[in-house]
Coordinates of C-alpha atoms in Angstrom, one line a residue:
X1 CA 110.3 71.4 55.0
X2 CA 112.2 74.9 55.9
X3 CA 108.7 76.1 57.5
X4 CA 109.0 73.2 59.6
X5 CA 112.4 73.6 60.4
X6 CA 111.9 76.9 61.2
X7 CA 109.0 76.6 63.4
X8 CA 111.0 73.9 65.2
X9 CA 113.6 76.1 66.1
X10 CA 111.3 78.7 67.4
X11 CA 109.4 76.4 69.1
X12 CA 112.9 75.2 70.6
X13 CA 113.8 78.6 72.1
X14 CA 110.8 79.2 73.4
X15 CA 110.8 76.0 75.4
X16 CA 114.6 76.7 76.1
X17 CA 113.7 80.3 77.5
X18 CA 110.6 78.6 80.0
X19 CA 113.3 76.2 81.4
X20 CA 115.3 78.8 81.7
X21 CA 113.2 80.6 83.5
X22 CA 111.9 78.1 85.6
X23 CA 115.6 77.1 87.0
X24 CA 116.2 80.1 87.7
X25 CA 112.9 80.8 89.6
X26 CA 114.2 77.6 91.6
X27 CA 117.3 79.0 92.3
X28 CA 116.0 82.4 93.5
X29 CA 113.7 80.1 95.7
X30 CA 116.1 78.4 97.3
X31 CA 117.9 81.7 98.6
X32 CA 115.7 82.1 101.1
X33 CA 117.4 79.0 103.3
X34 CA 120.8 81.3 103.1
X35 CA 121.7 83.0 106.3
X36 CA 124.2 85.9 105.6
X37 CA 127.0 87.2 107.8
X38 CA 128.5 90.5 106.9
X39 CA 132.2 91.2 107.5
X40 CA 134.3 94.7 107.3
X41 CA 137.6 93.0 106.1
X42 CA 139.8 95.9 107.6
X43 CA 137.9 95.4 110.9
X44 CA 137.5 91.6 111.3
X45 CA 140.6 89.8 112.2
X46 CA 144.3 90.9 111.5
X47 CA 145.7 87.0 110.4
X48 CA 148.9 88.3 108.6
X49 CA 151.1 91.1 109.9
X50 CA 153.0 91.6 106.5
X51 CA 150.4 93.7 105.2
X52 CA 150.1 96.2 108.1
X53 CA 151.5 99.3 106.8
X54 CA 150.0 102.6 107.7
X55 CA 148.4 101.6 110.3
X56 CA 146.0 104.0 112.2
X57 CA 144.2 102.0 115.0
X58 CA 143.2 105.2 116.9
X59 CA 141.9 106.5 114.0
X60 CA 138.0 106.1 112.6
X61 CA 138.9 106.2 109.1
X62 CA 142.5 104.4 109.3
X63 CA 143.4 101.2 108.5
X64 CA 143.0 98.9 111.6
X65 CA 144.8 95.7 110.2
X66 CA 142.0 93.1 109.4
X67 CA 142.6 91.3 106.5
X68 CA 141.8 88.1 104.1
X69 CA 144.1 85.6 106.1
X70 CA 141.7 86.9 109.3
X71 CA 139.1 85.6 107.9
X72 CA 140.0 82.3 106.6
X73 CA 141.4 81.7 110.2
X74 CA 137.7 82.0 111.7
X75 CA 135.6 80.8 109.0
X76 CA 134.7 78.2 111.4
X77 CA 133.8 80.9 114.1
X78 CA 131.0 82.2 111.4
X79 CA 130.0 78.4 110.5
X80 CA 129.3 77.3 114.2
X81 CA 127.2 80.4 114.2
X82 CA 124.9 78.6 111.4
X83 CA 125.6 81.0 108.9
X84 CA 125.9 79.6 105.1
X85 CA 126.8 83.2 103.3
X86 CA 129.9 85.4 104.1
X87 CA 129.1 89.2 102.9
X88 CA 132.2 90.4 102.3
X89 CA 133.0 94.4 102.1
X90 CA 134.7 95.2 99.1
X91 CA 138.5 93.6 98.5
X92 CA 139.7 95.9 95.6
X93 CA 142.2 98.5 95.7
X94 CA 140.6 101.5 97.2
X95 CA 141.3 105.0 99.0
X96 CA 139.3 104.3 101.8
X97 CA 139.7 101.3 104.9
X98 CA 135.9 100.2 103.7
X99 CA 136.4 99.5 99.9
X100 CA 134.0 101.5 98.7
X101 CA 135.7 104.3 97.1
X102 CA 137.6 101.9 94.1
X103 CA 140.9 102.7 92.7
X104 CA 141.2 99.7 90.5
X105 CA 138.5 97.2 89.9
X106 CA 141.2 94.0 89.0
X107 CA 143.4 94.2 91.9
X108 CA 143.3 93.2 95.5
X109 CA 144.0 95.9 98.2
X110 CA 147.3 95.7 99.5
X111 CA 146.0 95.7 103.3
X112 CA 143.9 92.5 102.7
X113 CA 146.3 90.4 101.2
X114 CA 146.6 88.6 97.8
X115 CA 144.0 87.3 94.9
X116 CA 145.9 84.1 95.9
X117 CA 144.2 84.2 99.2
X118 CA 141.3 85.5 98.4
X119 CA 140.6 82.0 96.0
X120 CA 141.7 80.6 98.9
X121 CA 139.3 82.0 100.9
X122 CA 136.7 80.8 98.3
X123 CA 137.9 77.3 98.8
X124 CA 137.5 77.2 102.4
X125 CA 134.7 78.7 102.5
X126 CA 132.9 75.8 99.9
X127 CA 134.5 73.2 101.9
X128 CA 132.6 73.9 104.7
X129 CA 129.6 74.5 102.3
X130 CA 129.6 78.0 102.9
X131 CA 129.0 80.7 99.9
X132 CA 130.8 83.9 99.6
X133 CA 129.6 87.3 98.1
X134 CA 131.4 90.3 98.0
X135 CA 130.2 94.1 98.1
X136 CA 131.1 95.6 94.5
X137 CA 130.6 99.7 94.6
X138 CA 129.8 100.4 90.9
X139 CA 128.1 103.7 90.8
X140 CA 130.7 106.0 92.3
X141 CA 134.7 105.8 92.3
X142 CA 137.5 107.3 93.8
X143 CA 138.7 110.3 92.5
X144 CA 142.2 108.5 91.5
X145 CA 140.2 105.9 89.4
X146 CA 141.5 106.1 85.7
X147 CA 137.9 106.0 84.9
X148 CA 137.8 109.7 85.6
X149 CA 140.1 110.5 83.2
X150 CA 138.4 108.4 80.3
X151 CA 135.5 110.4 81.0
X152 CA 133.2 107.8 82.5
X153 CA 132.0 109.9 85.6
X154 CA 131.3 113.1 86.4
X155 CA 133.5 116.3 87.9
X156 CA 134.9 114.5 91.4
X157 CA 134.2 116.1 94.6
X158 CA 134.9 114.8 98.2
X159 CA 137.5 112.4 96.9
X160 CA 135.1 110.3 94.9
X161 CA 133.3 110.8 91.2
X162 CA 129.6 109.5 90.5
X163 CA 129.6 106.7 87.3
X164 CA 127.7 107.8 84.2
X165 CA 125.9 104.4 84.6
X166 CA 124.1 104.8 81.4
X167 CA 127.3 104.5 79.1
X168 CA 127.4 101.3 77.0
X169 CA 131.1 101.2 77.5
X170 CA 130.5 101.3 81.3
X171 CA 127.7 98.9 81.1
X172 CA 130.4 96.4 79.1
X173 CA 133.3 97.4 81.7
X174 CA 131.0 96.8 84.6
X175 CA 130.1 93.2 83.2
X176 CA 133.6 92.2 82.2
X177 CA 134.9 93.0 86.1
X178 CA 132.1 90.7 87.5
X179 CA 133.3 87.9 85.4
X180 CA 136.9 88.7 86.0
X181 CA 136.2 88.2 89.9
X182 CA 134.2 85.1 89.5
X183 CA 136.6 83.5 87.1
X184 CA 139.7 84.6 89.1
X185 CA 138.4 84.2 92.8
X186 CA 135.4 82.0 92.4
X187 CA 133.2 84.6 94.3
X188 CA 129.8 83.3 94.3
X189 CA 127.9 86.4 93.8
X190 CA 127.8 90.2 94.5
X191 CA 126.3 92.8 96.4
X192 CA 125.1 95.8 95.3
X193 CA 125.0 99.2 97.3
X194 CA 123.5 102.9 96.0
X195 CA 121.0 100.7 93.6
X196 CA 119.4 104.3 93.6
X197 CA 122.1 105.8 92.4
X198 CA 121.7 104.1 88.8
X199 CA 118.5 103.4 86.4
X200 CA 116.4 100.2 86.7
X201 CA 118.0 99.2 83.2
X202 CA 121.2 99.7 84.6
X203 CA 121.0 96.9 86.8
X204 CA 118.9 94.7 85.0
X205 CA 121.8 94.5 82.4
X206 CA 124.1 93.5 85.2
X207 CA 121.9 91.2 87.2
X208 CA 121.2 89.3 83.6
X209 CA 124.8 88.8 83.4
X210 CA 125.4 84.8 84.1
X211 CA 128.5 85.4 85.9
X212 CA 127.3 87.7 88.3
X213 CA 126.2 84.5 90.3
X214 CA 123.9 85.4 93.1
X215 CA 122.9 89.7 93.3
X216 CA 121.7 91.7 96.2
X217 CA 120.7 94.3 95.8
X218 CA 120.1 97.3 98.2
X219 CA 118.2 100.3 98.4
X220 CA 114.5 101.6 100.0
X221 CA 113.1 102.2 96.5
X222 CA 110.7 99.0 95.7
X223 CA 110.4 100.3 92.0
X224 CA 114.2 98.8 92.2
X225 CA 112.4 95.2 93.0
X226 CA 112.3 94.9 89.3
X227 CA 116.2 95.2 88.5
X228 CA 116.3 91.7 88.5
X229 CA 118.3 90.9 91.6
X230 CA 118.3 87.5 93.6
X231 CA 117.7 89.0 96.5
X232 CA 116.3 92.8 97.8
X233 CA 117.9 94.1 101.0
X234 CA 115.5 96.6 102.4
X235 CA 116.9 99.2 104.0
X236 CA 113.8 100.2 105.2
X237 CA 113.4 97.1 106.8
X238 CA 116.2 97.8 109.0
X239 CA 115.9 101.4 109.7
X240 CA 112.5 100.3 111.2
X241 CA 113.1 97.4 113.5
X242 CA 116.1 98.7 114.8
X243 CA 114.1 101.7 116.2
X244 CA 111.1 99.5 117.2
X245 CA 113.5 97.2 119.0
X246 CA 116.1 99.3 120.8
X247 CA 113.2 99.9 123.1
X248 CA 110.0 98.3 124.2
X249 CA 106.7 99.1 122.7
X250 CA 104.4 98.1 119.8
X251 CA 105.9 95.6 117.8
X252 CA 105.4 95.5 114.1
X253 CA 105.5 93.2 111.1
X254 CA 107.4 95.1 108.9
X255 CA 108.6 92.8 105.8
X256 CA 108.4 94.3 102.2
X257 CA 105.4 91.6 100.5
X258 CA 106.5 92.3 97.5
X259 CA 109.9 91.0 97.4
X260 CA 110.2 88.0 95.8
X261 CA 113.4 87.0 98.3
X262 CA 114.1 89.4 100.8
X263 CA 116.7 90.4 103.3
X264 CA 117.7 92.7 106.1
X265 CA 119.5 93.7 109.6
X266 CA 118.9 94.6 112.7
X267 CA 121.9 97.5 112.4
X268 CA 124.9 97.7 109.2
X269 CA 127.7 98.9 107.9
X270 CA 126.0 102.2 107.2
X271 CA 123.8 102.5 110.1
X272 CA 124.2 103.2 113.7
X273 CA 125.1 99.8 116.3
X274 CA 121.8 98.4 117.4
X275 CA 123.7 97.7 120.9
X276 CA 124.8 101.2 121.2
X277 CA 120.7 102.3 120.2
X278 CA 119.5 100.1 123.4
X279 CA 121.9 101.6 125.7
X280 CA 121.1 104.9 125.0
X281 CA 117.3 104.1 125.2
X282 CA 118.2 102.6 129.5
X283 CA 117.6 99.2 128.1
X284 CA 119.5 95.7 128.3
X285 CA 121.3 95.4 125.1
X286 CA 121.6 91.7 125.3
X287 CA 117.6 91.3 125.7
X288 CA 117.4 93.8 123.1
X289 CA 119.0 91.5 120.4
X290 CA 117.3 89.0 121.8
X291 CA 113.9 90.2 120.6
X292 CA 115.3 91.8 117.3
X293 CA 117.5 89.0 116.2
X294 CA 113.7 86.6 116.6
X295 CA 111.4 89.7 114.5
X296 CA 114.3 89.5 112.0
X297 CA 114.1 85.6 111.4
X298 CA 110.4 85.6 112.2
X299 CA 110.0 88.5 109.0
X300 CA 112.7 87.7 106.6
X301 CA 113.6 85.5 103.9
X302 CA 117.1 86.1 104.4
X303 CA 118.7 87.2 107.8
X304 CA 121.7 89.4 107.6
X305 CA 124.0 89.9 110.5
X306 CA 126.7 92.1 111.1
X307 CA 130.3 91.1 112.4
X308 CA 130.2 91.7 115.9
X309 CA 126.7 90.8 117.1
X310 CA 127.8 87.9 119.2
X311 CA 129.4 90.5 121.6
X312 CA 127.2 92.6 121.0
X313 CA 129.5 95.0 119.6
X314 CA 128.7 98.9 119.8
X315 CA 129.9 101.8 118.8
X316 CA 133.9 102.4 120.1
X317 CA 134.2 106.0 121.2
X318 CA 136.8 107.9 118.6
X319 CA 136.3 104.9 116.2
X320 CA 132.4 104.5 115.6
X321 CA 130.2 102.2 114.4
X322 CA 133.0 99.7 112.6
X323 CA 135.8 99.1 115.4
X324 CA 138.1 96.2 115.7
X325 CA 136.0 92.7 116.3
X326 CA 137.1 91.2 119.8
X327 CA 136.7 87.6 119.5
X328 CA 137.6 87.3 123.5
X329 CA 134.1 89.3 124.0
X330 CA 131.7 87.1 122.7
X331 CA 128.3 87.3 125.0
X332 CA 126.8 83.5 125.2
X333 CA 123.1 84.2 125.3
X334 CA 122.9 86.2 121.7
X335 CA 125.9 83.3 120.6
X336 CA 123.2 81.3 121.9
X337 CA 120.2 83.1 120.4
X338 CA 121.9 82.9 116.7
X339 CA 122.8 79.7 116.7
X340 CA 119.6 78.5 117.7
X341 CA 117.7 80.7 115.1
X342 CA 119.9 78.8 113.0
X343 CA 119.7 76.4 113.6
X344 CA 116.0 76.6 113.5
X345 CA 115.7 77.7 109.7
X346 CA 117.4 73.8 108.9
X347 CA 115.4 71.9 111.1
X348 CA 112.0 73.4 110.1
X349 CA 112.0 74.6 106.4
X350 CA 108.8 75.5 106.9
X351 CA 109.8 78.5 108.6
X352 CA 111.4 79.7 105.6
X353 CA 109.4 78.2 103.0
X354 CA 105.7 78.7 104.9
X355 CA 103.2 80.7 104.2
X356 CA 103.4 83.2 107.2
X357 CA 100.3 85.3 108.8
X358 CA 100.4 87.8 111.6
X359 CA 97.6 86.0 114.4
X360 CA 97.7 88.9 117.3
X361 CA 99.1 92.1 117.7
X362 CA 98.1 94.0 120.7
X363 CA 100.4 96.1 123.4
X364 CA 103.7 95.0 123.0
X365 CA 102.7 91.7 121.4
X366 CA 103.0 90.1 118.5
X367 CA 101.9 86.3 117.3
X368 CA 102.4 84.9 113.7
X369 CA 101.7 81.6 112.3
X370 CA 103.8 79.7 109.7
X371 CA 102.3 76.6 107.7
X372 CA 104.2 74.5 106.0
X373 CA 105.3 71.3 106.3
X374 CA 105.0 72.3 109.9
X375 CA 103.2 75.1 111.9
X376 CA 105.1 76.9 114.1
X377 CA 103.8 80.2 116.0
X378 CA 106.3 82.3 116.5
X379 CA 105.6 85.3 119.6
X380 CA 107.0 88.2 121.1
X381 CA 107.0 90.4 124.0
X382 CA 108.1 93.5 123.5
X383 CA 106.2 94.9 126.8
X384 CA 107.9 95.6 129.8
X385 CA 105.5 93.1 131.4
X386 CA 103.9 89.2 131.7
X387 CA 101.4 89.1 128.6
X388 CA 99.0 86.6 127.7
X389 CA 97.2 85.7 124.2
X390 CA 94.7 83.4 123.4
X391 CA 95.2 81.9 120.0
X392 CA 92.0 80.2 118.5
X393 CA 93.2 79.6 114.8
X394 CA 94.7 75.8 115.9
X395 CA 92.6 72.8 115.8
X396 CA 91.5 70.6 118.7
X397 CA 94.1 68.2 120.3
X398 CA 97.1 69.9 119.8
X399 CA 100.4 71.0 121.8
X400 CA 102.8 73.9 120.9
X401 CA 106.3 73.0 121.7
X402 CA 109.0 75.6 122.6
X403 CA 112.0 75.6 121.1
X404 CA 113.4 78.9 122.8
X405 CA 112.4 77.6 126.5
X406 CA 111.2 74.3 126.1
X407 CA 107.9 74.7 127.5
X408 CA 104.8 72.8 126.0
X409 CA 101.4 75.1 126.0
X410 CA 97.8 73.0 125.8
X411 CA 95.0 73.8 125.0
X412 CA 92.7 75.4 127.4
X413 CA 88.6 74.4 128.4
X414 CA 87.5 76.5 126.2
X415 CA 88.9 75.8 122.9
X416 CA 91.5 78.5 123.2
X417 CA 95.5 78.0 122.9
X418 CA 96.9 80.6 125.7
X419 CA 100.4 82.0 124.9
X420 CA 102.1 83.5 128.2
X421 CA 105.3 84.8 127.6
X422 CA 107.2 87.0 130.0
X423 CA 108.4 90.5 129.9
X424 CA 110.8 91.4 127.2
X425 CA 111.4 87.5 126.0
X426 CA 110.7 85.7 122.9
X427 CA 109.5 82.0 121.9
X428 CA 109.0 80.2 119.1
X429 CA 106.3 76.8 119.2
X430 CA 106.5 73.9 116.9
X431 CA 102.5 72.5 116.7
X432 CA 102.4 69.0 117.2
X433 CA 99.6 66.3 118.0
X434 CA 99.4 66.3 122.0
X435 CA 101.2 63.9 123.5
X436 CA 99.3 63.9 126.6
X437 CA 100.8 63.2 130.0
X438 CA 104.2 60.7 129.5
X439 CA 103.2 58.3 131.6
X440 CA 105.8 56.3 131.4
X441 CA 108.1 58.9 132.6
X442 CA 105.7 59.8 135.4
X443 CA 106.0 56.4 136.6
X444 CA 109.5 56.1 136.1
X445 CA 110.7 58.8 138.3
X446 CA 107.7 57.6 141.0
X447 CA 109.5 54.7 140.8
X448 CA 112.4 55.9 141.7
X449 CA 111.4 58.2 144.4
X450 CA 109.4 55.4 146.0
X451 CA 112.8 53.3 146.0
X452 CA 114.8 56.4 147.8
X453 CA 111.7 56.6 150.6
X454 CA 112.3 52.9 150.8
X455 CA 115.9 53.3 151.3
X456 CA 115.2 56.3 153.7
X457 CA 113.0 54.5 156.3
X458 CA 115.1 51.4 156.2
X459 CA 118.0 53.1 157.1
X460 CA 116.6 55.3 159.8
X461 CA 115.0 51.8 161.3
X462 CA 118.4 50.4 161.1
X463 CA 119.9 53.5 162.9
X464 CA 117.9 53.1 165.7
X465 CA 118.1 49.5 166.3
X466 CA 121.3 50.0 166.9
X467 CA 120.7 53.0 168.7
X468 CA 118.7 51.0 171.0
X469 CA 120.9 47.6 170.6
X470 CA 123.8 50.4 172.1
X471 CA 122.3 51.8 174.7
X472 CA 121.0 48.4 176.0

């Protein structure tokens, strides 16, 4: 009777840890419908003027005055953009405007307000059915942080100390602050920066943490893939399409295949302004972000957009790449462009859910076919001119709708589907059963036009009856 016992309970476990593992497969899986919007608190929107001391606007490493209350005024700004993930740069007390040089891991920085607004925040935010992650810095302090002093880091230098990641007591300490925030704020996850910077085992003790919620983490280093976080940001990724978009020429598909869930920018927090790339290349930023924004959805699991695209913001003379947001700026074709990607992803789940496949490449060009539920074929022109692909991978009968210009493409005599897409655009096709000629509409408007020609002679005959009838 104990064997049996026994063997029941290990049995039990063992089913207990496949279920586990199975939700949380599913969970991982459905990341890649999020769309993620990363904010610079300090450089978003200033919502409450209590909290502007020390001030230095003219300054690029000063405080600028954005703060929590900002942000919860324009959450519906970033939700009529589509997005359903707020990236948040770090909140905690900190020597530097960015967060990322931590002072005290349990206490909101006096610039951005309160922990009281930040669960506010968090409500808002999930009443709109919009996540929110925060940035949490982990493998290097400030210099001030008491950790120094207990001998958790090493010798500072340049104002900040590197964490001896590999210490229990850190590992522990590290744990108990994610839990502290996601009990206190309700954040819904974390992002990790410098991944590098720490082992594998490191973060795979952190990631396996269940109140760590959803983990990105970021890096170029794919042995990292294994650390166990929700989502990868490749950093590689972004380096790359930034430079193969902030001019024309050969476009690439450039996604990581073996992350699980992936993510990436066009530009970041760390990197130069994508706009500010194009402009110094002679080129149209606006067009520019057009193309990238299309390769980033096109490629990724999990978009990742900056604060200031809309404008599109670049980089502020004396200030850099992070200046102030200026929500009177705001261009309306990228608006446009990334609400429309969007909302894309919602309407057709195949595109982020499909098994993707790269059908052309050639001089500026790129096709790729999704199947899903759907197929789409998504292309771009990066060329400076009209170019033209024949796509013979469809079956017979079919039409390819445009969602970007709302053109339907047919096939051609001899078997071929032609995709002709002007310089320097972008279009993305939903393949549907052709519809042939809408005859009904045809008629329709011939109907009407026959009724104005009517209407045209009878009046001119009636103008010159009485022309004549006059003159008579």
């Amino acid at each position: 009777m104990k064997r049996r016992t026994g063997l029941f309970i290990i049995l039990s476990s063992l089913l207990f840890c496949v279920l586990g593992g199975q939700a949380s497969a599913e969970e991982t899986e459905n990341l890649k419908g999020e769309s993620i919007y990363y904010i610079t608190v300090d450089r978003f929107m200033n919502g409450d003027s209590s909290n502007d001391g020390n001030l230095e606007t003219d300054s690029p490493d000063g405080y600028h005055g954005g703060d929590i209350q900002g942000i919860i005024e324009r959450l519906e700004h970033v939700k009529d953009l589509g997005f359903t993930t707020i990236w948040l740069s770090p909140l905690m007390q900190s020597s530097d405007f960015e967060g990322y040089q931590v002072e005290e891991y349990r206490s909101v920085d006096e610039h951005f307000g309160t922990m009281e607004e930040v669960r506010t925040l968090v409500e808002e935010a999930h009443a709109i059915d919009m996540k929110v992650v925060m940035d949490m810095p982990v493998t290097s302090v400030s210099a001030e942080h008491p950790w120094v002093e207990s001998g958790w880091t090493e010798e500072p230098g340049d104002g900040t100390a590197s964490v001896n990641t590999e210490d229990s007591e850190v590992q522990e300490e590290v744990s108990d602050i994610l839990s502290y925030w996601s009990e206190e704020a309700g954040i819904d996850g974390f992002g990790f920066p410098d991944v590098e910077e720490a082992e594998q085992e490191f973060w795979t003790k952190v990631t396996s943490d269940p109140e760590s919620g959803i983990t990105i983490g970021k890096g170029e280093d794919e042995s990292y893939l294994d650390g166990g976080f929700d989502i990868w940001y490749d950093e590689g990724y972004q380096k790359t399409i930034s430079e193969v978009f902030a001019s024309t020429g050969e476009v690439e598909s450039l996604k990581d295949p073996e992350a699980e869930v992936s993510a990436s920018a066009v530009d970041f927090r760390d990197t130069k302004r994508f706009t500010t790339m194009a402009e110094a290349n002679g080129f149209n930023p606006i067009t520019r972000w057009k193309l990238a924004l299309t390769q980033l959805y096109a490629d990724q699991d999990v978009p990742v957009v900056m604060y200031g695209t809309s404008i599109p913001m670049g980089e502020k003379p004396g200030i850099g790449n992070l200046p102030m947001m200026n929500f009177g700026g705001t261009d309306e074709e990228v608006t446009q462009r990334i609400e429309k990607l969007n909302s894309m992803r919602s309407e057709f789940p195949s595109l982020i859910q499909g098994e993707k496949q790269e059908l052309y490449k050639e001089d500026g060009m790129a096709i790729y076919q999704v199947d899903g539920d759907q197929t789409m074929i998504m292309a771009i022109n990066n060329s400076e001119e009209t170019k033209t692909a024949n796509i013979a991978s469809l079956e017979d009968d079919k039409q390819l709708r445009g969602l970007m210009h709302d053109g339907l493409l047919r096939q051609s005599e001899d078997g071929d589907y032609p995709i002709v897409l002007e310089r320097e655009t972008a279009d993305v096709f939903v393949v549907e059963d052709n519809a042939g000629l809408n005859w009904a509409f045809i008629g329709f408007v011939g109907g009407i036009l026959s009724l104005f020609v009517i209407f045209v002679v009878v009046v001119t005959w009636k103008n010159r009856r009485n022309e004549k009838t006059n003159t008579d």
